[in-house]
XYZ file of C-alpha atoms in Angstrom:
744
model
C 152.307 14.696 228.542
C 148.476 14.853 228.590
C 148.297 13.258 231.982
C 150.856 15.603 233.395
C 148.937 18.506 232.036
C 145.810 17.694 234.155
C 147.075 15.541 236.992
C 147.430 18.509 239.415
C 144.111 20.206 238.460
C 140.664 19.897 239.812
C 137.289 19.755 238.086
C 134.449 22.185 238.736
C 134.287 25.782 239.602
C 137.772 25.803 240.928
C 139.331 24.958 237.547
C 137.916 26.427 234.302
C 141.209 25.739 232.491
C 140.680 21.939 232.951
C 137.091 22.267 231.800
C 138.378 23.901 228.544
C 140.821 21.112 228.157
C 138.095 18.530 228.817
C 135.785 20.025 226.215
C 138.397 20.539 223.517
C 140.575 17.359 223.929
C 140.760 14.822 221.141
C 141.115 12.024 223.735
C 138.001 10.184 224.958
C 137.453 11.441 228.642
C 135.021 10.455 231.355
C 134.243 11.984 234.722
C 133.107 9.141 237.102
C 131.889 9.214 240.647
C 133.220 6.698 243.159
C 129.793 4.959 243.182
C 130.182 4.288 239.441
C 127.822 6.887 237.997
C 129.053 8.878 235.011
C 129.101 12.613 235.801
C 130.203 13.859 232.419
C 131.639 12.698 229.059
C 133.385 14.742 226.320
C 132.562 14.567 222.610
C 135.249 11.912 221.694
C 133.981 9.717 224.502
C 130.398 9.973 223.143
C 131.817 9.140 219.708
C 133.708 6.163 221.081
C 130.645 4.699 222.806
C 128.308 5.589 219.940
C 125.863 7.487 222.159
C 125.075 10.949 223.505
C 126.347 12.731 226.530
C 122.847 12.706 228.064
C 122.626 8.878 227.630
C 126.106 8.280 228.917
C 125.435 10.347 232.072
C 122.285 8.307 232.747
C 124.295 4.972 232.405
C 126.204 3.318 235.197
C 129.947 2.870 234.767
C 129.432 -0.935 234.952
C 127.078 -0.653 231.877
C 130.038 0.210 229.650
C 132.620 -2.267 231.053
C 132.894 -5.990 231.146
C 135.195 -8.154 233.196
C 137.786 -5.882 234.788
C 141.241 -6.920 235.932
C 140.963 -4.098 238.400
C 137.822 -2.975 240.227
C 136.650 0.625 240.306
C 137.301 0.645 244.047
C 140.856 -0.558 243.484
C 141.395 2.147 240.806
C 140.151 4.852 243.170
C 142.434 3.630 245.951
C 145.456 3.353 243.647
C 144.885 6.862 242.309
C 144.371 8.280 245.762
C 147.700 6.790 246.813
C 149.914 7.525 243.796
C 148.050 10.450 242.235
C 147.458 8.510 238.953
C 147.210 5.031 237.751
C 147.165 3.352 234.326
C 145.206 0.100 233.690
C 143.940 -2.023 230.885
C 140.038 -2.363 230.990
C 137.603 -4.045 228.805
C 134.798 -1.745 227.443
C 131.674 -2.283 225.435
C 129.660 -0.011 223.204
C 126.123 -0.739 222.536
C 125.813 -4.517 222.392
C 129.262 -4.891 220.643
C 132.324 -5.548 222.761
C 135.800 -4.478 221.711
C 139.009 -5.848 223.199
C 140.695 -3.674 225.737
C 141.561 -0.064 226.163
C 144.276 1.536 228.157
C 143.119 4.220 230.595
C 144.875 6.838 232.741
C 142.898 7.411 235.904
C 143.386 10.419 238.265
C 141.370 12.161 240.993
C 139.538 15.440 240.594
C 138.451 17.632 243.590
C 134.808 18.684 243.653
C 132.749 21.217 245.523
C 129.739 18.987 244.970
C 130.951 15.978 247.073
C 133.347 15.316 249.918
C 134.796 12.587 247.782
C 136.953 13.210 244.715
C 135.662 12.414 241.300
C 137.634 10.189 238.990
C 138.949 11.301 235.627
C 139.346 8.666 232.905
C 141.446 9.235 229.710
C 140.807 6.291 227.379
C 143.272 5.221 224.807
C 141.630 3.012 222.222
C 144.236 0.300 221.658
C 142.102 -2.445 220.436
C 144.250 -5.567 219.652
C 144.568 -6.611 216.105
C 143.286 -10.130 215.679
C 145.759 -12.598 214.396
C 143.568 -15.476 213.473
C 143.849 -17.526 210.328
C 141.852 -15.039 208.313
C 144.523 -12.241 208.721
C 147.914 -13.028 207.552
C 151.200 -11.411 208.445
C 151.530 -10.075 204.933
C 148.169 -8.243 205.162
C 149.152 -6.767 208.528
C 152.349 -5.395 206.971
C 150.477 -3.825 204.158
C 148.090 -2.006 206.510
C 150.963 -0.642 208.586
C 152.955 0.454 205.525
C 149.986 2.324 204.118
C 149.477 4.305 207.300
C 150.335 8.048 207.258
C 151.785 7.946 210.694
C 155.082 6.328 211.430
C 154.835 2.883 213.135
C 157.674 1.914 215.423
C 158.095 -1.413 217.100
C 160.853 -2.351 219.491
C 161.537 -5.329 221.851
C 162.063 -5.398 225.561
C 165.736 -4.418 224.986
C 164.585 -1.272 223.219
C 166.011 -2.580 219.887
C 163.938 -1.635 216.757
C 162.314 -4.644 215.196
C 160.118 -2.789 212.720
C 159.938 0.732 211.201
C 157.220 1.725 208.735
C 158.207 3.544 205.518
C 156.449 6.615 206.840
C 158.717 6.614 209.889
C 161.789 6.025 207.755
C 160.901 8.948 205.552
C 160.219 11.024 208.565
C 163.702 10.535 210.035
C 165.561 10.252 206.709
C 166.762 6.630 207.081
C 166.451 3.549 204.982
C 164.546 0.605 206.666
C 167.656 -1.481 207.051
C 169.416 1.492 208.779
C 166.724 1.656 211.522
C 166.016 -2.058 212.169
C 168.492 -3.420 214.759
C 169.369 -0.154 216.311
C 168.219 0.881 219.822
C 165.549 3.490 219.852
C 167.785 5.980 221.787
C 170.081 6.243 218.749
C 167.356 8.366 217.148
C 167.179 10.770 220.102
C 169.592 13.694 220.711
C 171.821 13.316 223.717
C 170.028 16.165 225.785
C 166.718 14.173 225.670
C 167.955 10.563 226.074
C 167.561 10.497 229.899
C 163.949 11.466 229.587
C 163.468 9.026 226.781
C 164.849 6.226 228.932
C 162.394 7.064 231.795
C 159.545 7.122 229.279
C 160.476 3.699 227.879
C 160.731 2.142 231.340
C 157.076 2.952 232.030
C 156.111 0.635 229.166
C 157.487 -2.338 231.288
C 155.054 -1.196 233.990
C 152.206 -1.603 231.439
C 151.694 2.139 231.107
C 150.463 3.408 227.685
C 151.245 7.158 226.954
C 150.755 9.853 224.455
C 153.191 12.757 224.648
C 155.152 15.329 222.605
C 158.811 14.424 221.952
C 161.632 15.521 219.645
C 163.401 12.969 217.415
C 166.754 13.477 215.612
C 166.856 12.893 211.872
C 169.724 11.365 209.962
C 170.891 14.948 209.029
C 171.090 15.923 212.638
C 168.011 18.220 212.667
C 165.140 17.736 215.088
C 161.518 17.129 214.376
C 158.717 17.452 216.866
C 156.369 14.476 217.084
C 153.398 13.141 219.054
C 154.267 9.685 220.274
C 151.278 7.440 221.090
C 152.918 4.242 222.595
C 151.475 1.032 223.935
C 153.255 -1.795 225.804
C 153.052 -5.352 224.379
C 152.653 -8.336 226.748
C 152.633 -12.055 225.866
C 151.359 -14.435 228.375
C 151.828 -11.688 231.032
C 155.469 -11.112 230.046
C 156.566 -7.731 228.644
C 157.912 -8.179 225.069
C 158.357 -4.572 223.938
C 156.147 -1.695 222.621
C 154.445 -0.313 219.597
C 154.501 3.500 218.999
C 152.486 5.541 216.555
C 154.589 8.581 215.553
C 152.880 11.774 214.095
C 155.093 14.604 212.734
C 153.909 17.862 214.231
C 157.042 19.972 213.494
C 154.929 22.490 211.489
C 152.342 22.777 214.234
C 155.091 23.039 216.790
C 156.722 25.898 214.810
C 153.334 27.622 214.556
C 152.715 27.304 218.257
C 156.238 28.642 219.042
C 155.528 31.606 216.713
C 152.166 32.116 218.438
C 153.685 32.014 221.878
C 156.482 34.396 220.632
C 153.873 36.769 219.346
C 152.036 36.541 222.663
C 155.228 37.393 224.487
C 155.918 40.275 222.162
C 152.349 41.447 222.592
C 152.682 41.249 226.434
C 155.969 43.232 226.280
C 154.343 45.779 223.988
C 151.366 46.149 226.355
C 153.548 46.398 229.391
C 155.689 49.079 227.791
C 153.060 50.932 225.922
C 152.444 54.649 226.708
C 148.684 54.138 226.136
C 146.010 53.233 228.652
C 144.902 49.678 227.969
C 141.939 48.377 230.004
C 140.188 44.993 230.037
C 136.527 45.178 231.162
C 134.166 42.401 232.158
C 130.535 42.169 230.953
C 129.590 44.629 233.699
C 132.085 47.129 232.297
C 134.199 46.817 235.423
C 138.044 46.891 235.039
C 139.877 43.632 235.788
C 143.106 44.590 234.059
C 145.109 47.869 233.627
C 148.338 48.292 231.635
C 151.293 49.602 233.689
C 151.157 52.934 231.830
C 147.634 53.594 233.171
C 148.978 54.353 236.634
C 151.687 56.575 235.206
C 149.162 58.545 233.237
C 146.198 58.774 235.600
C 147.889 58.396 238.947
C 145.552 55.722 240.432
C 146.985 52.331 241.472
C 145.512 48.984 240.460
C 144.280 48.503 244.022
C 142.285 51.675 243.766
C 140.805 51.033 240.363
C 140.447 47.212 239.668
C 136.850 46.079 240.015
C 135.575 49.628 239.434
C 133.809 51.245 236.544
C 135.543 53.837 234.393
C 132.387 55.975 234.683
C 133.500 56.880 238.237
C 136.301 58.920 236.759
C 134.419 60.375 233.780
C 133.837 64.085 233.477
C 130.171 64.890 234.401
C 129.502 66.310 230.935
C 130.693 63.022 229.257
C 128.930 60.485 231.439
C 125.759 60.102 229.412
C 127.700 59.862 226.166
C 130.005 57.222 227.631
C 127.064 55.199 228.949
C 125.594 55.236 225.465
C 128.888 53.974 223.957
C 129.037 51.227 226.626
C 125.539 50.077 225.714
C 126.485 50.048 222.030
C 129.611 48.033 222.624
C 127.722 45.521 224.786
C 125.222 44.986 221.953
C 127.768 44.648 219.211
C 130.122 41.713 219.849
C 133.328 41.797 217.813
C 132.887 45.392 216.808
C 134.724 48.534 217.689
C 133.602 52.085 218.470
C 135.761 55.246 218.709
C 135.792 57.104 222.060
C 136.724 60.667 223.010
C 136.282 61.313 226.826
C 137.539 63.249 229.756
C 138.663 61.318 232.861
C 139.812 62.523 236.297
C 143.450 62.344 237.351
C 144.157 61.315 240.904
C 145.146 64.984 241.643
C 141.620 66.134 240.606
C 142.119 67.723 237.183
C 140.653 66.091 233.952
C 142.647 64.563 231.058
C 141.457 64.095 227.505
C 141.485 60.703 226.021
C 140.811 59.387 222.574
C 140.763 55.739 221.577
C 138.574 52.655 220.684
C 136.598 50.066 222.608
C 136.149 46.539 221.145
C 133.753 43.868 222.453
C 135.740 40.576 222.554
C 133.681 38.970 225.407
C 132.841 36.128 223.051
C 136.495 35.541 222.125
C 137.540 32.627 224.316
C 141.197 33.819 224.241
C 140.237 37.326 225.473
C 136.775 37.298 227.138
C 136.823 41.092 227.755
C 135.876 44.451 226.399
C 139.296 45.824 225.263
C 139.739 49.579 225.706
C 142.679 51.394 224.172
C 143.042 55.109 225.151
C 145.682 57.717 224.398
C 146.291 60.843 226.402
C 145.547 63.708 224.015
C 145.395 66.499 226.711
C 148.321 68.394 225.313
C 147.108 67.919 221.683
C 143.595 69.067 222.706
C 145.066 72.218 224.275
C 146.999 72.950 221.131
C 143.895 72.370 219.013
C 141.878 74.631 221.191
C 144.568 77.337 220.928
C 144.644 76.851 217.172
C 140.861 77.044 217.057
C 140.861 80.381 218.860
C 143.661 81.607 216.636
C 141.694 80.402 213.596
C 138.581 82.261 214.818
C 140.489 85.430 215.309
C 142.117 84.993 211.873
C 138.672 84.385 210.351
C 137.361 87.602 211.910
C 140.396 89.478 210.652
C 140.084 88.014 207.070
C 136.351 88.741 207.016
C 136.985 92.298 208.108
C 139.691 92.648 205.442
C 137.552 90.893 202.821
C 140.288 88.306 202.433
C 139.523 84.678 201.241
C 141.712 81.731 201.790
C 142.580 78.822 199.476
C 144.864 75.856 200.330
C 146.428 73.710 197.580
C 147.919 70.306 198.388
C 150.265 70.231 195.365
C 151.290 66.532 195.700
C 147.714 65.269 195.658
C 146.302 68.217 193.622
C 143.648 68.927 196.223
C 142.362 72.434 196.683
C 140.456 73.525 199.767
C 138.326 76.787 199.812
C 136.988 78.625 202.835
C 133.461 79.919 202.684
C 134.627 83.336 201.600
C 136.276 81.777 198.471
C 133.032 80.060 197.377
C 131.216 83.418 197.648
C 133.997 85.292 195.878
C 134.188 82.782 192.930
C 130.395 82.256 192.956
C 130.776 78.487 192.953
C 128.785 75.982 195.094
C 130.866 73.657 197.405
C 129.219 70.560 195.950
C 130.083 71.655 192.411
C 133.694 72.526 193.108
C 136.003 69.756 191.912
C 138.845 70.668 194.384
C 141.618 70.712 191.920
C 144.040 73.344 190.580
C 142.364 73.045 187.234
C 138.908 73.783 188.645
C 140.272 76.944 190.125
C 141.759 78.069 186.773
C 138.267 77.644 185.163
C 137.314 80.967 186.756
C 140.388 82.810 185.409
C 139.712 85.347 182.688
C 141.022 84.088 179.310
C 143.293 87.176 179.029
C 145.134 86.171 182.226
C 144.996 82.352 182.074
C 148.359 81.691 180.343
C 150.107 84.365 182.308
C 148.952 83.111 185.711
C 149.746 79.483 184.865
C 153.291 80.574 184.019
C 153.594 82.694 187.204
C 152.453 79.744 189.335
C 154.898 77.335 187.579
C 157.823 79.870 188.012
C 156.896 80.209 191.741
C 156.722 76.487 192.348
C 160.127 76.094 190.846
C 162.126 78.214 193.347
C 160.104 80.790 195.253
C 158.720 80.874 198.729
C 156.014 83.384 198.038
C 154.378 85.122 195.049
C 151.991 88.013 194.498
C 149.623 87.890 191.495
C 147.042 90.250 190.019
C 144.332 88.740 187.796
C 140.738 88.910 186.709
C 138.128 86.097 187.139
C 135.135 85.677 184.831
C 131.905 84.814 186.679
C 128.542 83.672 185.443
C 126.727 86.418 183.549
C 130.117 87.709 182.201
C 130.746 89.561 185.459
C 134.479 90.434 185.858
C 136.214 90.795 189.210
C 139.747 91.975 189.839
C 141.704 90.121 192.436
C 145.090 90.358 194.152
C 146.567 87.149 195.473
C 149.491 86.636 197.911
C 150.683 82.940 198.144
C 153.148 81.259 200.496
C 154.725 78.032 199.175
C 155.795 75.211 201.531
C 158.561 72.778 200.568
C 159.675 69.366 201.799
C 163.180 68.495 202.872
C 164.283 68.020 199.306
C 163.010 71.417 198.312
C 159.987 70.168 196.407
C 156.873 72.350 196.572
C 154.201 70.524 198.518
C 151.658 73.150 199.585
C 150.469 76.626 198.467
C 148.324 78.678 200.780
C 146.910 81.817 199.093
C 144.859 84.864 200.094
C 142.483 86.314 197.491
C 141.342 89.930 197.856
C 138.657 91.471 195.716
C 139.964 94.868 194.519
C 137.388 95.388 191.782
C 135.954 98.521 193.442
C 139.471 100.004 193.820
C 140.260 99.198 190.107
C 137.086 100.702 188.829
C 137.541 103.705 191.041
C 141.168 104.077 189.826
C 139.975 103.857 186.240
C 137.218 106.389 186.755
C 139.773 108.666 188.514
C 142.250 108.287 185.560
C 139.393 108.877 183.100
C 138.342 112.007 185.055
C 141.910 113.250 185.109
C 142.263 112.455 181.435
C 139.040 114.369 180.707
C 140.168 117.372 182.789
C 143.460 117.364 180.930
C 141.711 117.187 177.564
C 139.352 119.956 178.561
C 142.266 122.093 179.597
C 143.960 121.348 176.312
C 140.746 122.148 174.536
C 140.601 125.477 176.287
C 144.279 126.103 175.362
C 143.430 125.229 171.832
C 140.524 127.540 171.802
C 142.568 130.295 173.189
C 145.194 129.686 170.659
C 142.747 129.547 167.725
C 141.163 132.638 168.863
C 144.493 134.430 169.223
C 146.123 132.939 166.179
C 143.558 131.983 163.565
C 141.563 135.158 164.005
C 144.664 137.424 164.054
C 145.480 137.076 160.333
C 141.990 137.837 158.949
C 141.582 140.637 161.507
C 144.972 142.143 160.504
C 144.030 141.739 156.874
C 140.763 143.495 157.641
C 142.548 146.348 159.411
C 144.883 146.766 156.402
C 142.063 146.774 153.886
C 139.971 149.297 155.907
C 142.987 151.637 155.981
C 143.356 151.280 152.182
C 139.621 152.022 151.556
C 140.094 155.376 153.197
C 142.801 156.278 150.766
C 141.292 158.896 148.430
C 143.638 158.079 145.657
C 142.045 154.656 144.964
C 140.338 154.390 141.674
C 137.063 152.618 141.485
C 138.603 149.271 140.357
C 140.953 149.276 143.340
C 138.229 150.445 145.668
C 136.091 147.547 144.530
C 138.958 145.038 145.000
C 139.548 146.344 148.520
C 135.873 145.973 149.204
C 135.800 142.440 148.097
C 138.909 141.669 150.274
C 137.082 143.154 153.269
C 134.078 141.056 152.570
C 136.180 137.822 152.407
C 138.071 138.705 155.637
C 134.818 139.386 157.402
C 133.338 136.180 156.031
C 136.401 134.252 157.224
C 136.179 135.689 160.651
C 132.474 134.859 160.771
C 133.206 131.253 159.671
C 135.751 130.748 162.463
C 133.443 132.203 165.098
C 130.522 130.214 163.729
C 132.541 126.926 163.820
C 133.682 127.584 167.396
C 130.158 128.459 168.494
C 128.700 125.404 166.853
C 131.218 123.087 168.497
C 130.770 124.547 172.031
C 126.987 124.788 171.539
C 127.051 121.002 171.031
C 128.945 120.480 174.251
C 131.727 118.448 172.594
C 135.525 118.861 172.784
C 137.002 120.732 169.912
C 138.696 117.576 168.579
C 135.380 115.608 168.748
C 133.815 117.820 166.040
C 134.868 115.997 162.978
C 134.112 116.297 159.289
C 135.511 115.392 155.810
C 138.267 117.894 155.054
C 139.812 118.377 151.625
C 143.469 119.249 152.034
C 143.734 121.423 148.939
C 140.768 123.514 149.954
C 142.193 123.936 153.440
C 145.472 125.112 151.960
C 143.677 127.593 149.763
C 141.938 129.064 152.829
C 145.279 129.458 154.572
C 146.769 130.981 151.496
C 143.954 133.567 151.365
C 144.366 134.382 155.080
C 147.973 135.261 154.736
C 147.876 136.515 151.195
C 149.008 139.949 152.125
C 152.038 138.546 154.009
C 152.882 136.179 151.153
C 152.819 138.942 148.578
C 154.934 141.269 150.796
C 157.569 138.539 151.399
C 157.292 137.107 147.868
C 156.533 133.630 149.177
C 156.200 130.679 146.847
C 153.764 127.988 148.216
C 153.692 124.839 146.280
C 151.205 122.009 146.926
C 151.416 118.479 145.684
C 148.428 116.360 146.789
C 146.988 113.010 145.616
C 143.801 113.303 143.683
C 141.519 112.457 146.589
C 143.637 113.752 149.454
C 140.898 114.017 152.115
C 140.560 113.109 155.769
C 137.868 112.737 158.301
C 139.052 114.854 161.207
C 138.575 118.166 163.204
C 138.924 120.871 160.531
C 139.938 123.619 162.995
C 142.830 121.486 164.346
C 144.135 120.602 160.952
C 143.753 124.152 159.741
C 145.651 125.483 162.821
C 148.456 122.882 162.377
C 149.039 123.740 158.633
C 148.575 127.447 159.277
C 151.246 127.543 162.022
C 153.761 125.387 160.063
C 153.348 127.590 156.942
C 153.541 130.826 158.949
C 156.680 129.615 160.796
C 158.266 128.803 157.416
C 157.656 132.431 156.317
C 158.755 133.926 159.758
C 162.001 132.075 159.812
C 163.011 132.617 156.175
C 166.567 133.548 155.138
C 166.855 137.269 154.471
C 168.728 136.906 151.148
C 166.658 134.033 149.746
C 162.994 134.111 148.596
C 161.068 131.698 150.700
C 159.787 128.578 149.028
C 157.398 126.247 150.865
C 156.434 122.759 149.551
C 153.366 121.046 151.035
C 152.748 117.374 150.055
C 150.009 115.021 151.059
C 149.592 111.259 150.396
C 147.475 108.365 151.649
C 149.499 105.412 152.868
C 148.758 102.439 155.053
C 145.585 103.972 156.396
C 147.222 107.342 157.252
C 147.348 110.838 155.730
C 151.036 111.848 155.521
C 151.588 115.600 155.266
C 154.974 117.273 154.806
C 155.813 120.972 154.941
C 159.332 121.680 153.710
C 161.070 125.097 153.480
C 164.467 126.623 152.485
C 164.630 128.835 155.554
C 167.146 129.193 158.290
C 166.849 125.602 159.608
C 167.286 124.429 163.194
C 170.304 122.992 165.054
C 168.569 119.717 166.195
C 171.735 118.517 168.020
C 171.387 121.516 170.337
C 167.640 122.031 170.416
C 166.054 118.821 169.146
C 164.853 117.690 172.598
C 163.285 121.037 173.309
C 161.866 121.758 169.896
C 158.160 121.106 170.829
C 158.317 122.358 174.340
C 156.141 125.142 175.626
C 157.683 128.686 175.424
C 160.828 127.331 173.844
C 162.455 129.860 171.423
C 165.670 129.366 169.550
C 165.789 132.499 167.397
C 165.191 135.803 168.989
C 165.495 137.865 165.872
C 161.882 137.106 165.193
C 159.029 138.198 167.510
C 157.231 135.180 169.024
C 155.948 133.581 172.309
C 157.381 129.988 171.908
C 153.993 128.259 171.837
C 153.447 127.652 168.131
C 155.246 124.256 167.724
C 154.066 123.204 171.215
C 150.399 123.687 169.985
C 151.220 121.968 166.614
C 152.416 118.779 168.468
C 149.485 118.906 170.896
C 146.931 119.226 168.152
C 148.513 116.445 166.056
C 148.481 114.091 169.060
C 144.885 115.084 169.899
C 144.001 113.933 166.316
C 145.634 110.600 167.071
C 148.779 111.262 165.052
C 152.449 112.051 165.531
C 154.988 114.539 164.102
C 158.586 114.357 163.133
C 161.191 116.911 161.955
C 164.341 116.999 159.826
C 166.411 120.232 159.674
C 169.899 121.526 159.079
C 171.009 125.143 159.824
C 171.280 127.214 156.696
C 169.429 124.678 154.521
C 165.888 124.501 155.843
C 163.400 122.392 157.720
C 160.930 119.580 156.950
C 158.086 118.801 159.243
C 156.072 115.677 158.658
C 153.000 114.612 160.576
C 150.878 111.464 160.143
C 147.101 111.337 160.947
C 144.694 108.297 160.903
C 142.154 108.604 158.083
C 139.297 107.416 160.277
C 137.119 106.949 157.204
């Protein structure tokens, strides 16, 4: 097999494949000129002759041989006539001779000479001495201990000896092999070839070749057979073969060849551009898809540099990459480059270049390129769209965050970092790091809203506050879009964040301003009401008293009593005007002017103000207050509330029943609870309950009024931070209760 592999080849520049075989062969090989000089020797030959290549090439062929049965000239002529020849020659190494060796001789063409060189493959088959010192028993022991199988057969091809290693290899017992012809152990499809091989032993030819043998189970094993003929007194008596099991290696080689075939098919059917470049960066191989993509044929591009097609703007960059690749064997570098199509336009390519020039199986710079022209166009379009979107978001003060939910990875744009006042290198890029800025008041609510949205929503709008360094608070509005995979699982959440702090602050200031205007208007209404109601009674009382003082029938005691009444009424009017003046002089709202008010004293003032009315209508006013029934509040408001409720109880009395009014006051749960109950006409709450405290609402037209009294009472109670309730039945009476915070 080895001879066949090189017999048709030539040595020298014409045949680098033989040179690789020569250098890497495990066989001892010599290249010899017809004049006997040794041209070259491989490593096994140097080892065999125990010398160096340089020393062997200086020696003459005759220096390493002894008596030959065939001369060098005869070997040359026989090889020239038949193409190859096998012969048994005697060699010597140093000063020690060693029996004979079988050689295969063939001719090699050479550019260096008109005559062919001679190739020698030497098989070291030194005969085993069988003198008295070595017995047959010791020979058998040596053979049986060999790892390789030893097979001996006679001139009739009958097995005469099989070593234990050979028996184990084929699965037979020793007695099963001895006595059988050697072809029994070869499958039928290979027997013809085996017969031809065996016949060559009779011609004195020793060989080493690959061959498959059949085991006892019927399976095949691949072996290397190194066989040598045996002659006795010039008569052929059989052969000895050394069998090496290489099934595992054969399987590995087959797999390697299969992978190589698959790789070749993949390359030939790839959609990518695959180029092989020599050390000068010139193309010597192009994958079939290269023509489909770029348009140029192999004839147009093989032997040329890729730089010829490179876009002018990319040439210098590509030159630099080529230089880097050349200086870094075995390493790869990424490439992105534009190259010209045969029609003149440029295509975008992205790939990798790897320097495998030193790899004896490749010996090229391997370039893999993929056409990304369409992708590049899409990327450019997306980039333009992104730029426009960025301008739009900046103009609208909108910031973008992108949350990869599966990997819990959050990405901020520059606007988000500014909005949240966080440095990019400090941001941990997780959902939890985003929530660190949420205001504590909103944290639980927002976490729940996000969880609910991830469960089954495609978008969600949230409003929340963030707490920045220095306790600065910002109000944000976020609109999020949630992406889901095929199973419906939320995988991505893209959110816009808009700062609405200015709008919120402006809205609160607007609400505050409106509230202040409303309160000011209420204060004016209260002032007008107080002026028109609270002053009316003492003024009326003053008018009545002045009329009485002009009565000439009054005695001195009555005259003095009337004078005292006039003084008290005037003092009361002065007090009311003084209070109002003091409040408005201070620039405060009426209800902001607070003081400690004793309820009993306030009722006494009211009693005095309407004393004339109470005496005329024979009113009974009962008070039941706790010992320290006081409150810190606006005195004028509380006076007005009680005054109006007591006055209403008198105005809406029953004509045939003397009016009785009960006023109670207690402290309870931080509040002052005041109740005014009467035995008057009562109110039909089923009919009028929802309108009772309305402005200009009147339900009994038998009494003169404007329908603002109860409206002002409710307004004043609420202005003091309290609330009012009512219970009433027609013909039985009414009970008004209001509750004010003590504010002590």
